[in-house]
Amino acid sequence: MTTAADIVTFSHTYARDVPGLVLRWSAAEVESPQLLVLNDELAVELGLDPAALREPAGLALLVGNGVPDTVALAYAGHQFGNYSPRLGDGRALLLGELIDTAGRRRDLHLKGSGPTPFARGGDGLAAVGPMLREYLVGEAMHALGIPTTRALAVVATGRPVVREQVLPGAVLARVAASHIRVGTFQFAAATRDEALLRSLADHAVARHHPEAAEAPNPYLELFRRVVLAQAELVARWMLVGFVHGVMNTDNMTISGETIDYGPCAFLDTYHPATVFSSIDHGGRYAYGNQPAVAQWNLARFAEALLPLMADTPEQAVELATPVLGEFADAYHAAYRAGMAAKLGLAEHDQQLVDDLLALLRDQRVDFTNFFRALADGTARDLFLDRAAFDAWEARWSALGPDRAAMNRVNPVHIPRNHLLEDALTAAAAGDLAPFLEMLEVVRRPFEPRPEWARYTQPGTGPFVTFCGT
Ligand code: AMP
Ligand code: MG
């Protein structure tokens, strides 16, 4: 009989290199797994046979049944600014690593696979809706060209999950360059075991930032590379109006991939203070705060790395501080280049952009639709104060924008919050059709189609998201 272990051979370099940061643990048995959605394209990229994944042995793999050597990952983290020394994979497991068809090492990880010793009283489970949400938003981000973890599959478990209501349970199989987070370094640093911290840093360098190994101070260079990767990443979020919603240090990767799609959502109307998450009362993770929060998280990363960077903490701080300062320049360079491209301009024009953002904010204009309409010559209709727009548009037009180029970088299709909620509600009730159609749409972000017109409609009224627990 074919079993999960026959379908793929995992390697376990992370568990080998930092055994102190993993806990051997097995997934809760799922008796009758039902495949809800499988990412065929990603399976092929991983060198896996999609047809085999649909067979019973494949489904067993996708929920972790009978997979040897699975581990829960240890990490700490600052959640809304408060430090938790022990978070870790409370409802997740690393199945192992595989080398994809492009030669890259990728983690295959499960979410919702039962409680682990990191569960802190949680049930270790996940519901169908939030796991499909992570699937779809990750695919949308990938299609937009933004570094991200991606879902391989969502499998219904048949287990009830008790939240405010009883919900159908699911396991998400997720692929990432790795699951090393800022919080992983915080956990390692807090053990005061410098050899462990060094092993983690060496693993991260070799895996994600190999050029850093050549630098005079590889750990300082690791820090710089992560600073630059995160600056670029957050700039990309800002340019598409993405609000992560829970930028805790345990939700920030060392690879520079977006991770942990919980209460995230995309802007409809443009406003820097936009918050969707029901638990973000202070607006810490508001759209406009994301660059500052990323830099705050990176300062926590630097603190964890200090023992490796120099002989004394004072020397290490002196080295790390200017590197942390590189975040702002890198962020602004990426954002400005991206904004110039969105406006079809060869060069960034700060005053033009500032004036535009003020107009969009004051007139409550849809962020995504604006840039397409601008290229198509119909943006005027989105403004109440048309004279104000006309004046801005004349300045912009005089710079000779390339409208065709704009339509290659400005998406038509983002996961519209209200439509995604409707699709998830239908999916939880057993009808996957709206979800699957929306998945098609967000996978073609730059391709307008008349039959998909409703996917460009902003929602009406305020939208609230809840953490994916
Ligand atoms: P997240 O909000 O998904 O980033 O998770 C934050 C922390 O809470 C992580 O340590 C998770 O493993 C843990 N966690 C979230 N939900 C659950 C749950 N239902 N059972 C156990 N642990 C959970
Ligand atoms: Mg998380």
XYZ file of C-alpha atoms in Angstrom, residues 3-5 7-8 10 27-30 33-40 42-43 46 48-67 70 91-95 98 107-114 131 135 150-157 159 170-175:
73
model
C 1.593 5.696 2.145
C 2.261 9.392 2.644
C 5.954 8.637 3.107
C 5.016 10.267 -2.163
C 7.823 12.530 -1.118
C 11.701 15.152 2.949
C -0.316 15.442 13.554
C -3.703 14.496 14.958
C -5.133 11.625 12.911
C -7.753 12.689 10.350
C -9.879 13.823 4.862
C -11.713 15.588 2.024
C -9.695 17.645 -0.400
C -11.191 21.112 -0.817
C -8.582 22.715 -3.018
C -5.210 21.666 -4.386
C -2.645 23.977 -5.953
C -1.685 21.926 -9.008
C 2.591 24.684 -6.995
C 2.598 20.889 -6.646
C 7.634 21.214 -5.994
C 5.038 16.457 -6.749
C 2.419 14.699 -8.835
C -0.946 16.451 -8.358
C -2.806 13.232 -9.234
C -0.943 11.353 -6.487
C -1.832 14.073 -3.985
C -5.512 13.450 -4.722
C -5.186 9.747 -3.837
C -5.631 8.539 -0.242
C -1.870 8.493 0.367
C -1.627 12.033 -0.944
C -4.409 13.218 1.325
C -2.692 11.519 4.247
C 0.428 13.514 3.413
C -1.535 16.759 3.208
C -2.870 16.296 6.748
C 0.336 14.774 8.126
C -0.978 11.249 8.760
C 1.792 8.693 8.814
C 4.499 11.240 8.004
C 7.419 15.999 11.834
C -1.437 24.220 15.866
C 1.115 23.696 13.174
C 3.858 21.255 12.170
C 6.773 21.221 9.793
C 6.516 18.108 7.639
C 11.952 19.536 -0.260
C 9.305 23.993 3.749
C 6.052 22.065 3.685
C 4.156 22.969 6.811
C 0.677 22.244 8.167
C -1.678 24.525 10.020
C -4.622 23.120 11.971
C -2.993 19.714 12.526
C -3.863 19.404 16.222
C -7.604 28.434 5.802
C -4.945 30.135 0.408
C 1.792 29.778 -0.678
C -0.815 27.192 0.060
C -0.483 23.765 -1.498
C -3.866 22.522 -0.303
C -6.749 22.880 2.071
C -8.209 19.598 3.297
C -11.431 19.384 5.290
C -11.040 17.204 8.364
C -13.766 17.751 12.761
C -9.510 22.054 7.932
C -5.795 21.604 7.576
C -3.798 24.000 5.408
C -0.623 22.706 3.772
C 1.662 25.671 3.271
C 4.913 26.118 1.391
